[in-house]
CSV table of C-alpha atoms in Angstrom, one decimal:
chain,number,residue,atom,x,y,z
V,722,MET,CA,57.3,15.9,-3.0
V,723,VAL,CA,58.2,16.6,0.6
V,724,ASP,CA,61.5,18.4,0.9
V,725,LEU,CA,63.5,16.1,3.0
V,726,THR,CA,66.2,18.6,3.6
V,727,GLN,CA,63.6,20.2,5.9
V,728,LEU,CA,63.9,17.2,8.2
V,729,MET,CA,67.6,18.0,8.4
V,730,GLU,CA,66.9,21.6,9.4
V,731,ASN,CA,65.3,20.3,12.6
V,732,GLU,CA,68.1,20.9,15.2
V,733,VAL,CA,67.2,17.9,17.4
V,734,PHE,CA,67.2,15.6,14.4
V,735,MET,CA,70.5,17.0,13.1
V,736,ALA,CA,72.1,16.6,16.6
V,737,PHE,CA,70.8,13.0,16.8
V,738,ALA,CA,72.2,12.3,13.3
V,739,SER,CA,75.7,13.7,14.3
V,740,TYR,CA,75.9,11.8,17.6
V,741,ALA,CA,74.6,8.6,16.2
V,742,THR,CA,77.1,8.7,13.3
V,743,ILE,CA,79.9,9.3,15.8
V,744,VAL,CA,79.0,6.5,18.1
V,745,LEU,CA,78.5,4.1,15.2
V,746,SER,CA,81.9,5.1,13.8
V,747,LYS,CA,83.4,4.4,17.2
V,748,MET,CA,81.7,0.9,17.1
V,749,MET,CA,83.1,0.2,13.7
V,750,PHE,CA,86.6,1.0,15.0
V,751,MET,CA,86.2,-2.1,17.1
V,752,SER,CA,86.3,-4.3,14.0
V,753,THR,CA,89.6,-2.7,13.0
V,754,ALA,CA,90.9,-3.3,16.6
V,755,THR,CA,89.9,-7.0,16.4
V,756,ALA,CA,91.6,-7.4,13.0
V,757,PHE,CA,94.8,-5.6,14.4
V,758,TYR,CA,95.1,-7.9,17.4
V,759,ARG,CA,94.3,-11.0,15.4
V,760,LEU,CA,97.1,-10.2,13.0
V,761,THR,CA,99.7,-9.0,15.5
V,762,ARG,CA,99.0,-11.8,18.0
V,763,LYS,CA,98.4,-14.5,15.3
V,764,ALA,CA,95.1,-15.7,16.8
V,765,PHE,CA,92.6,-16.6,14.1
V,766,ALA,CA,89.1,-18.1,14.1
V,767,ASN,CA,89.1,-19.5,10.6
V,768,PRO,CA,91.7,-22.0,9.0
V,769,GLU,CA,91.7,-19.9,5.8
V,770,ASP,CA,92.9,-16.8,7.8
V,771,CYS,CA,96.0,-18.5,9.0
V,772,THR,CA,97.7,-19.1,5.7
V,773,GLY,CA,99.4,-15.7,5.8
V,774,SER,CA,101.2,-16.7,9.0
V,775,GLY,CA,102.4,-20.2,8.0
V,776,LYS,CA,101.9,-23.2,5.7
V,777,GLY,CA,100.1,-26.5,6.2
V,778,GLU,CA,100.1,-28.0,9.7
V,779,ASN,CA,102.3,-25.1,10.9
V,780,ALA,CA,99.3,-22.7,10.1
V,781,LYS,CA,96.9,-24.7,12.3
V,782,LYS,CA,98.5,-23.6,15.5
V,783,TYR,CA,97.3,-20.1,14.9
V,784,LEU,CA,93.7,-21.3,15.1
V,785,ARG,CA,93.3,-20.2,18.7
V,786,THR,CA,91.8,-17.7,21.0
V,787,ASP,CA,93.8,-14.9,22.6
V,788,ASP,CA,92.9,-12.9,25.7
V,789,ARG,CA,93.4,-9.6,24.0
V,790,VAL,CA,91.3,-10.5,21.0
V,791,GLU,CA,88.5,-11.9,23.2
V,792,ARG,CA,88.5,-8.7,25.2
V,793,VAL,CA,88.0,-6.5,22.1
V,794,ARG,CA,85.3,-8.8,20.9
V,795,ARG,CA,83.4,-8.6,24.2
V,796,ALA,CA,83.7,-4.8,24.1
V,797,HIS,CA,82.4,-4.8,20.5
V,798,LEU,CA,79.4,-7.0,21.5
V,799,ASN,CA,78.6,-4.8,24.4
V,800,ASP,CA,78.6,-1.8,22.1
V,801,LEU,CA,76.2,-3.6,19.7
V,802,GLU,CA,73.9,-4.5,22.7
V,803,ASN,CA,73.7,-0.9,23.8
V,804,ILE,CA,74.0,1.1,20.7
V,805,VAL,CA,71.2,-0.7,18.9
V,806,PRO,CA,68.6,0.4,21.6
V,807,PHE,CA,70.1,4.0,21.5
V,808,LEU,CA,69.7,4.1,17.7
V,809,GLY,CA,66.1,2.9,17.7
V,810,ILE,CA,64.8,4.7,20.8
V,811,GLY,CA,66.9,7.8,20.1
V,812,LEU,CA,65.6,8.2,16.5
V,813,LEU,CA,62.0,8.0,17.7
V,814,TYR,CA,62.7,10.2,20.7
V,815,SER,CA,64.2,12.8,18.3
V,816,LEU,CA,61.0,12.8,16.2
V,817,SER,CA,58.8,13.2,19.3
V,818,GLY,CA,59.7,16.9,19.6
V,819,PRO,CA,61.8,17.1,22.8
V,820,ASP,CA,63.6,20.2,24.0
V,821,LEU,CA,66.9,20.8,22.2
V,822,SER,CA,68.9,21.2,25.4
V,823,THR,CA,67.4,18.1,27.0
V,824,ALA,CA,68.0,16.0,23.8
V,825,LEU,CA,71.6,17.3,23.5
V,826,LEU,CA,72.2,16.3,27.2
V,827,HIS,CA,71.0,12.8,26.5
V,828,PHE,CA,73.0,12.4,23.3
V,829,ARG,CA,76.2,13.8,24.8
V,830,LEU,CA,76.0,11.7,27.9
V,831,PHE,CA,75.4,8.5,25.9
V,832,VAL,CA,78.2,9.1,23.4
V,833,GLY,CA,80.6,10.1,26.2
V,834,SER,CA,79.7,7.1,28.3
V,835,ARG,CA,80.3,4.7,25.4
V,836,ILE,CA,83.7,6.2,24.6
V,837,TYR,CA,84.7,6.0,28.2
V,838,HIS,CA,83.3,2.4,28.4
V,839,THR,CA,85.6,1.4,25.5
V,840,ILE,CA,88.7,3.0,27.1
V,841,ALA,CA,87.8,1.3,30.4
V,842,TYR,CA,87.4,-2.1,28.7
V,843,LEU,CA,90.5,-2.0,26.5
V,844,THR,CA,93.0,-0.4,28.9
V,845,PRO,CA,91.6,-2.1,31.2
V,846,LEU,CA,90.8,0.3,34.0
V,847,PRO,CA,89.8,-1.2,37.4
V,848,GLN,CA,86.2,-1.6,38.2
V,849,PRO,CA,83.8,0.2,38.7
V,850,ASN,CA,85.0,2.4,35.8
V,851,ARG,CA,83.5,0.1,33.2
V,852,ALA,CA,80.3,-0.7,35.2
V,853,LEU,CA,79.5,2.9,35.8
V,854,SER,CA,80.0,4.0,32.2
V,855,PHE,CA,77.8,1.1,31.2
V,856,PHE,CA,75.0,2.1,33.6
V,857,LEU,CA,75.2,5.8,32.6
V,858,GLY,CA,74.6,4.9,28.9
V,859,TYR,CA,71.9,2.5,30.0
V,860,ALA,CA,70.1,5.1,32.1
V,861,VAL,CA,70.2,7.6,29.3
V,862,THR,CA,68.5,5.2,26.9
V,863,ILE,CA,65.9,4.3,29.5
V,864,SER,CA,65.2,8.0,30.2
V,865,MET,CA,64.6,8.6,26.4
V,866,ALA,CA,62.3,5.5,26.3
V,867,TYR,CA,60.4,6.7,29.3
V,868,ARG,CA,59.9,10.2,27.8
V,869,LEU,CA,58.8,8.7,24.5
V,870,LEU,CA,56.3,6.3,25.9
V,871,ARG,CA,54.9,8.9,28.3
V,872,SER,CA,54.2,11.4,25.5
V,873,LYS,CA,53.4,9.1,22.6
V,874,LEU,CA,52.2,5.7,23.7
V,875,TYR,CA,49.9,4.0,21.2
V,876,LEU,CA,49.3,0.3,21.6
W,658,MET,CA,48.6,15.6,9.1
W,659,VAL,CA,51.8,15.1,7.1
W,660,ASP,CA,51.3,12.7,4.2
W,661,LEU,CA,53.9,10.1,4.9
W,662,THR,CA,53.6,8.5,1.5
W,663,GLN,CA,55.4,11.6,0.3
W,664,LEU,CA,58.5,10.4,2.1
W,665,MET,CA,58.3,7.2,0.0
W,666,GLU,CA,58.2,9.3,-3.2
W,667,ASN,CA,61.7,10.5,-2.5
W,668,GLU,CA,63.8,8.3,-4.7
W,669,VAL,CA,66.9,8.2,-2.5
W,670,PHE,CA,64.8,7.1,0.5
W,671,MET,CA,63.0,4.5,-1.5
W,672,ALA,CA,66.3,3.1,-2.7
W,673,PHE,CA,67.6,3.0,0.8
W,674,ALA,CA,64.4,1.2,2.0
W,675,SER,CA,64.8,-1.4,-0.8
W,676,TYR,CA,68.5,-2.1,-0.2
W,677,ALA,CA,68.2,-2.1,3.6
W,678,THR,CA,65.3,-4.6,3.4
W,679,ILE,CA,67.3,-6.8,1.1
W,680,VAL,CA,70.5,-6.8,3.2
W,681,LEU,CA,68.4,-7.4,6.4
W,682,SER,CA,66.6,-10.3,4.8
W,683,LYS,CA,70.0,-11.8,3.8
W,684,MET,CA,71.1,-11.4,7.4
W,685,MET,CA,67.9,-13.2,8.6
W,686,PHE,CA,68.8,-16.1,6.3
W,687,MET,CA,71.8,-16.7,8.6
W,688,SER,CA,69.4,-17.7,11.4
W,689,THR,CA,67.9,-20.4,9.1
W,690,ALA,CA,71.4,-21.5,8.1
W,691,THR,CA,72.4,-21.9,11.7
W,692,ALA,CA,69.2,-23.9,12.5
W,693,PHE,CA,69.8,-26.1,9.4
W,694,TYR,CA,73.4,-27.0,10.4
W,695,ARG,CA,72.4,-27.5,14.1
W,696,LEU,CA,69.8,-30.0,13.0
W,697,THR,CA,71.7,-31.8,10.3
W,698,ARG,CA,74.9,-32.0,12.3
W,699,LYS,CA,73.2,-32.6,15.7
W,700,ALA,CA,75.2,-29.9,17.5
W,701,PHE,CA,73.0,-27.9,20.0
W,702,ALA,CA,73.7,-25.2,22.5
W,703,ASN,CA,70.7,-26.0,24.9
W,704,PRO,CA,69.8,-29.3,26.6
W,705,GLU,CA,66.1,-28.9,25.7
W,706,ASP,CA,67.0,-28.7,22.0
W,707,CYS,CA,68.6,-32.2,22.0
W,708,THR,CA,65.5,-34.2,22.9
W,709,GLY,CA,64.4,-34.6,19.2
W,710,SER,CA,67.8,-36.4,18.6
W,711,GLY,CA,67.8,-38.9,21.5
W,712,LYS,CA,66.6,-39.6,25.1
W,713,GLY,CA,68.2,-39.0,28.5
W,714,GLU,CA,72.0,-39.3,28.7
W,715,ASN,CA,72.0,-40.2,25.0
W,716,ALA,CA,70.8,-36.7,24.2
W,717,LYS,CA,73.5,-35.0,26.2
W,718,LYS,CA,76.2,-36.0,23.6
W,719,TYR,CA,74.6,-33.6,21.1
W,720,LEU,CA,75.3,-30.6,23.4
W,721,ARG,CA,78.5,-29.7,21.5
W,722,THR,CA,80.0,-27.2,19.1
W,723,ASP,CA,80.5,-27.9,15.5
W,724,ASP,CA,82.9,-26.2,13.1
W,725,ARG,CA,80.3,-25.6,10.5
W,726,VAL,CA,77.7,-24.1,13.0
W,727,GLU,CA,80.4,-21.9,14.5
W,728,ARG,CA,81.4,-20.6,11.1
W,729,VAL,CA,77.8,-19.6,10.3
W,730,ARG,CA,77.5,-17.9,13.7
W,731,ARG,CA,80.7,-15.9,13.1
W,732,ALA,CA,79.4,-14.8,9.7
W,733,HIS,CA,76.0,-13.8,11.3
W,734,LEU,CA,77.8,-11.8,14.0
W,735,ASN,CA,80.0,-10.1,11.4
W,736,ASP,CA,76.8,-9.2,9.5
W,737,LEU,CA,75.3,-7.7,12.7
W,738,GLU,CA,78.4,-5.7,13.4
W,739,ASN,CA,78.5,-4.2,9.9
W,740,ILE,CA,74.8,-3.9,9.0
W,741,VAL,CA,73.8,-2.0,12.1
W,742,PRO,CA,76.1,0.9,11.2
W,743,PHE,CA,74.9,0.8,7.6
W,744,LEU,CA,71.3,1.0,8.8
W,745,GLY,CA,71.9,3.9,11.1
W,746,ILE,CA,74.3,5.9,9.0
W,747,GLY,CA,72.5,5.0,5.7
W,748,LEU,CA,69.1,6.2,7.0
W,749,LEU,CA,70.5,9.5,8.1
W,750,TYR,CA,72.6,9.9,5.0
W,751,SER,CA,69.4,9.2,2.8
W,752,LEU,CA,67.6,12.0,4.7
W,753,SER,CA,70.5,14.5,4.2
W,754,GLY,CA,69.7,15.0,0.5
W,755,PRO,CA,72.5,13.3,-1.4
W,756,ASP,CA,72.7,12.8,-5.2
W,757,LEU,CA,70.5,9.8,-6.3
W,758,SER,CA,73.4,8.3,-8.4
W,759,THR,CA,76.0,8.7,-5.5
W,760,ALA,CA,73.5,7.2,-3.0
W,761,LEU,CA,72.7,4.3,-5.3
W,762,LEU,CA,76.4,3.6,-5.8
W,763,HIS,CA,76.9,3.4,-2.0
W,764,PHE,CA,73.9,1.2,-1.4
W,765,ARG,CA,74.7,-1.2,-4.2
W,766,LEU,CA,78.3,-1.6,-3.3
W,767,PHE,CA,77.4,-2.2,0.3
W,768,VAL,CA,74.8,-4.8,-0.4
W,769,GLY,CA,77.0,-6.5,-3.0
W,770,SER,CA,79.9,-6.6,-0.6
W,771,ARG,CA,77.9,-8.2,2.2
W,772,ILE,CA,76.4,-10.9,-0.1
W,773,TYR,CA,79.9,-11.7,-1.4
W,774,HIS,CA,81.2,-11.7,2.2
W,775,THR,CA,78.7,-14.3,3.1
W,776,ILE,CA,79.6,-16.5,0.1
W,777,ALA,CA,83.3,-16.1,0.9
W,778,TYR,CA,82.7,-17.0,4.6
W,779,LEU,CA,80.4,-20.0,4.1
W,780,THR,CA,82.1,-21.7,1.1
W,781,PRO,CA,84.9,-20.8,2.4
W,782,LEU,CA,86.9,-19.0,-0.4
W,783,PRO,CA,90.6,-18.4,0.3
W,784,GLN,CA,91.6,-15.1,1.7
W,785,PRO,CA,91.7,-12.2,0.8
W,786,ASN,CA,88.2,-12.7,-0.7
W,787,ARG,CA,86.5,-12.3,2.6
W,788,ALA,CA,88.8,-9.6,3.9
W,789,LEU,CA,88.4,-7.5,0.8
W,790,SER,CA,84.6,-7.8,0.8
W,791,PHE,CA,84.6,-6.8,4.5
W,792,PHE,CA,86.7,-3.7,3.8
W,793,LEU,CA,84.6,-2.6,0.8
W,794,GLY,CA,81.4,-2.6,2.9
W,795,TYR,CA,83.3,-0.9,5.7
W,796,ALA,CA,84.7,1.8,3.4
W,797,VAL,CA,81.2,2.5,1.9
W,798,THR,CA,79.8,3.1,5.4
W,799,ILE,CA,82.7,5.3,6.4
W,800,SER,CA,82.2,7.3,3.2
W,801,MET,CA,78.5,7.9,4.0
W,802,ALA,CA,79.4,8.9,7.6
W,803,TYR,CA,82.0,11.4,6.3
W,804,ARG,CA,79.5,13.0,3.8
W,805,LEU,CA,76.8,13.2,6.5
W,806,LEU,CA,79.1,14.8,9.1
W,807,ARG,CA,80.7,17.2,6.6
W,808,SER,CA,77.3,18.5,5.5
W,809,LYS,CA,75.2,18.3,8.7
W,810,LEU,CA,77.4,18.3,11.8
W,811,TYR,CA,75.6,19.6,14.9
W,812,LEU,CA,77.2,18.9,18.2
Y,1057,MET,CA,60.7,24.2,8.9
Y,1058,VAL,CA,58.7,20.9,8.8
Y,1059,ASP,CA,56.8,20.3,11.9
Y,1060,LEU,CA,58.1,17.0,13.1
Y,1061,THR,CA,55.4,16.5,15.6
Y,1062,GLN,CA,53.1,15.9,12.6
Y,1063,LEU,CA,55.1,12.7,12.0
Y,1064,MET,CA,54.1,11.6,15.5
Y,1065,GLU,CA,50.4,12.3,14.7
Y,1066,ASN,CA,50.6,9.4,12.1
Y,1067,GLU,CA,49.0,6.5,14.0
Y,1068,VAL,CA,51.0,3.7,12.3
Y,1069,PHE,CA,54.2,5.5,13.1
Y,1070,MET,CA,53.2,6.2,16.7
Y,1071,ALA,CA,52.3,2.5,17.1
Y,1072,PHE,CA,55.7,1.5,15.6
Y,1073,ALA,CA,57.5,3.9,18.0
Y,1074,SER,CA,55.6,2.4,21.0
Y,1075,TYR,CA,56.2,-1.3,20.2
Y,1076,ALA,CA,59.8,-0.7,19.1
Y,1077,THR,CA,60.5,1.1,22.4
Y,1078,ILE,CA,58.9,-1.8,24.4
Y,1079,VAL,CA,60.8,-4.5,22.6
Y,1080,LEU,CA,64.1,-2.6,22.8
Y,1081,SER,CA,63.5,-2.1,26.6
Y,1082,LYS,CA,62.9,-5.8,26.9
Y,1083,MET,CA,66.2,-6.5,25.1
Y,1084,MET,CA,68.0,-4.1,27.4
Y,1085,PHE,CA,66.7,-6.0,30.4
Y,1086,MET,CA,68.8,-9.0,29.2
Y,1087,SER,CA,72.0,-6.9,30.1
Y,1088,THR,CA,70.7,-6.6,33.6
Y,1089,ALA,CA,69.9,-10.3,33.8
Y,1090,THR,CA,73.4,-11.2,32.6
Y,1091,ALA,CA,74.9,-8.9,35.3
Y,1092,PHE,CA,72.6,-10.4,37.9
Y,1093,TYR,CA,73.7,-14.0,37.1
Y,1094,ARG,CA,77.4,-13.0,36.8
Y,1095,LEU,CA,77.3,-11.5,40.3
Y,1096,THR,CA,75.2,-14.1,42.1
Y,1097,ARG,CA,76.9,-17.1,40.5
Y,1098,LYS,CA,80.4,-15.4,40.5
Y,1099,ALA,CA,81.2,-16.2,36.9
Y,1100,PHE,CA,83.1,-13.4,35.2
Y,1101,ALA,CA,84.6,-12.8,31.8
Y,1102,ASN,CA,87.3,-10.2,32.8
Y,1103,PRO,CA,90.0,-10.4,35.6
Y,1104,GLU,CA,89.2,-6.9,36.7
Y,1105,ASP,CA,85.5,-7.9,37.4
Y,1106,CYS,CA,86.5,-10.6,39.9
Y,1107,THR,CA,88.1,-8.3,42.5
Y,1108,GLY,CA,84.8,-7.8,44.3
Y,1109,SER,CA,84.6,-11.5,45.0
Y,1110,GLY,CA,88.2,-12.3,46.2
Y,1111,LYS,CA,91.8,-11.2,46.2
Y,1112,GLY,CA,94.8,-12.2,44.1
Y,1113,GLU,CA,94.9,-15.9,43.0
Y,1114,ASN,CA,91.6,-16.5,44.9
Y,1115,ALA,CA,89.8,-14.1,42.5
Y,1116,LYS,CA,91.1,-15.9,39.3
Y,1117,LYS,CA,88.9,-18.9,40.0
Y,1118,TYR,CA,85.8,-16.7,39.3
Y,1119,LEU,CA,87.0,-16.2,35.7
Y,1120,ARG,CA,84.8,-19.0,34.3
Y,1121,THR,CA,81.7,-19.6,32.3
Y,1122,ASP,CA,78.4,-20.6,33.9
Y,1123,ASP,CA,75.5,-22.4,32.2
Y,1124,ARG,CA,72.9,-19.9,33.4
Y,1125,VAL,CA,75.0,-16.9,32.3
Y,1126,GLU,CA,75.7,-18.4,28.9
Y,1127,ARG,CA,71.9,-19.1,28.5
Y,1128,VAL,CA,71.0,-15.5,29.1
Y,1129,ARG,CA,73.8,-14.4,26.7
Y,1130,ARG,CA,72.5,-16.6,23.9
Y,1131,ALA,CA,69.0,-15.3,24.5
Y,1132,HIS,CA,70.4,-11.7,24.3
Y,1133,LEU,CA,72.2,-12.4,21.1
Y,1134,ASN,CA,69.1,-14.0,19.6
Y,1135,ASP,CA,67.2,-10.9,20.5
Y,1136,LEU,CA,69.8,-8.7,18.7
Y,1137,GLU,CA,69.7,-10.9,15.6
Y,1138,ASN,CA,65.9,-10.6,15.4
Y,1139,ILE,CA,65.2,-7.2,16.7
Y,1140,VAL,CA,67.6,-5.4,14.4
Y,1141,PRO,CA,65.8,-6.6,11.3
Y,1142,PHE,CA,62.4,-5.7,12.9
Y,1143,LEU,CA,63.6,-2.2,13.7
Y,1144,GLY,CA,65.0,-1.5,10.2
Y,1145,ILE,CA,62.2,-3.2,8.2
Y,1146,GLY,CA,59.5,-2.1,10.6
Y,1147,LEU,CA,60.5,1.6,10.4
Y,1148,LEU,CA,60.5,1.5,6.6
Y,1149,TYR,CA,57.2,-0.5,6.5
Y,1150,SER,CA,55.6,2.1,8.9
Y,1151,LEU,CA,56.5,4.9,6.5
Y,1152,SER,CA,55.2,3.0,3.4
Y,1153,GLY,CA,51.6,3.8,4.4
Y,1154,PRO,CA,50.2,0.4,5.5
Y,1155,ASP,CA,46.7,-0.2,7.0
Y,1156,LEU,CA,46.7,0.7,10.7
Y,1157,SER,CA,45.0,-2.6,11.7
Y,1158,THR,CA,47.5,-4.7,9.5
Y,1159,ALA,CA,50.4,-2.8,11.0
Y,1160,LEU,CA,49.2,-3.2,14.6
Y,1161,LEU,CA,48.8,-7.0,14.0
Y,1162,HIS,CA,52.4,-7.2,12.8
Y,1163,PHE,CA,53.8,-5.2,15.7
Y,1164,ARG,CA,51.8,-7.0,18.4
Y,1165,LEU,CA,52.6,-10.4,17.1
Y,1166,PHE,CA,56.3,-9.6,16.9
Y,1167,VAL,CA,56.6,-8.1,20.4
Y,1168,GLY,CA,54.5,-10.9,21.9
Y,1169,SER,CA,56.6,-13.6,20.2
Y,1170,ARG,CA,59.9,-12.0,21.4
Y,1171,ILE,CA,58.6,-11.8,25.0
Y,1172,TYR,CA,57.4,-15.4,24.9
Y,1173,HIS,CA,60.8,-16.4,23.3
Y,1174,THR,CA,62.6,-14.8,26.3
Y,1175,ILE,CA,60.4,-16.7,28.8
Y,1176,ALA,CA,60.8,-19.9,26.9
Y,1177,TYR,CA,64.6,-19.5,26.7
Y,1178,LEU,CA,65.2,-18.5,30.4
Y,1179,THR,CA,62.7,-20.8,32.2
Y,1180,PRO,CA,63.5,-23.0,30.0
Y,1181,LEU,CA,60.3,-24.4,28.5
Y,1182,PRO,CA,60.5,-27.6,26.5
Y,1183,GLN,CA,60.8,-27.3,22.8
Y,1184,PRO,CA,59.1,-26.4,20.5
Y,1185,ASN,CA,58.0,-23.5,22.6
Y,1186,ARG,CA,61.1,-21.5,21.8
Y,1187,ALA,CA,61.4,-22.6,18.2
Y,1188,LEU,CA,57.7,-21.6,17.5
Y,1189,SER,CA,58.0,-18.2,19.1
Y,1190,PHE,CA,61.3,-17.6,17.1
Y,1191,PHE,CA,59.6,-18.5,13.8
Y,1192,LEU,CA,56.5,-16.4,14.5
Y,1193,GLY,CA,58.7,-13.3,15.0
Y,1194,TYR,CA,60.7,-14.3,11.9
Y,1195,ALA,CA,57.6,-14.7,9.8
Y,1196,VAL,CA,56.2,-11.3,10.9
Y,1197,THR,CA,59.4,-9.6,9.8
Y,1198,ILE,CA,59.5,-11.4,6.5
Y,1199,SER,CA,55.8,-10.4,5.9
Y,1200,MET,CA,56.7,-6.7,6.5
Y,1201,ALA,CA,59.7,-7.0,4.2
Y,1202,TYR,CA,57.6,-8.6,1.4
Y,1203,ARG,CA,54.9,-5.9,1.7
Y,1204,LEU,CA,57.5,-3.2,1.6
Y,1205,LEU,CA,59.4,-4.6,-1.4
Y,1206,ARG,CA,56.2,-5.3,-3.3
Y,1207,SER,CA,54.9,-1.7,-3.0
Y,1208,LYS,CA,58.1,0.3,-3.0
Y,1209,LEU,CA,60.9,-1.6,-4.7
Y,1210,TYR,CA,63.5,0.8,-6.2
Y,1211,LEU,CA,66.9,-0.7,-7.1
């Protein structure tokens, strides 16, 4: 049997595992933020969620959208759209044997850009704060995809 | 060349592969459920989808939202938001050499909680059925992230 | 230390890495398409995004939805819903030691079906172009899930 712990002795792979876990944990925090704003602002998407805030017809008025909740949901969806490619491309890139320092630069820039993107989205900071952090994360993922395809293309 | 079938002889990894495939297949079922409700309730998002239900101006009236369809779509999005972190963190956790019994407990609780979440969302069951199943799956993923970062952090 | 470059000498895994990177890059293109339509059609989701198009109350009128933008967003979400299962199931399937020719057939059909799906969604082509491309990609993923569970089930 192959000793899988050897995979985890590869420094690039360990670094990828650490940064991927951090950025996924950050993304999961968005669910908590949505739940927090839904509860404090009493803005729910499902009739059965309103019963804690009122009874019968009174509860129905909480079945509404709220700017703050929608903002968190947009930030969450943007995370999904960008972190999924990072996970897939980053995993394969990590296995393709890149330099440790180059790989660390990619992972750190991506995670930093996504954390800054969330801050810029939720504060909200004026543009182009959010746009630039989005494009930085985007460019990092494209750079990993390019390096991967250049070295390992098999169609 | 490394014999990849050896990776599949690792019991934790095989268990992860099985549970991940099951929970992803469950998530894919949500697409079918959305299509089913869109067709039976004649509630479409695109003009070109309405032509099977009527001609010309008559078809336009099917370009609408429906409570049931929106409910399935919210359940599907919630799946995406929670299964993506499970896939990423779970894969890396599986490779970090955990106990088989601990790993199985994590995978089973997660898959069970997501199946119950779908049932609670689509029936719908009264709260806190859905909220508790959501938080169980969430806690399982956080627990795997914590164990992974504690044993293998490399920043 | 295990030589990870050996993993990349496995032809099935290299093929998966190439096709996964291509389909993820295609999905990332949807973000650019959304940004393009938001800017050219002046239809924004956040107040802070409108300031480039007008000042004060004048800017608020650009806080609206647009058919074209919503169409790209639906296509993007459909990509996410289908590419996430492909990534998870496809990765595990690639590691389960399938025939190279069978694996290539699966990967090529999936990537082809998603590219055609995007063209059918954005043009838009009349149905059932989009529906058929959706179901082809769906069937390919289910076929990989079935082969994986049949050979490697461990619950």
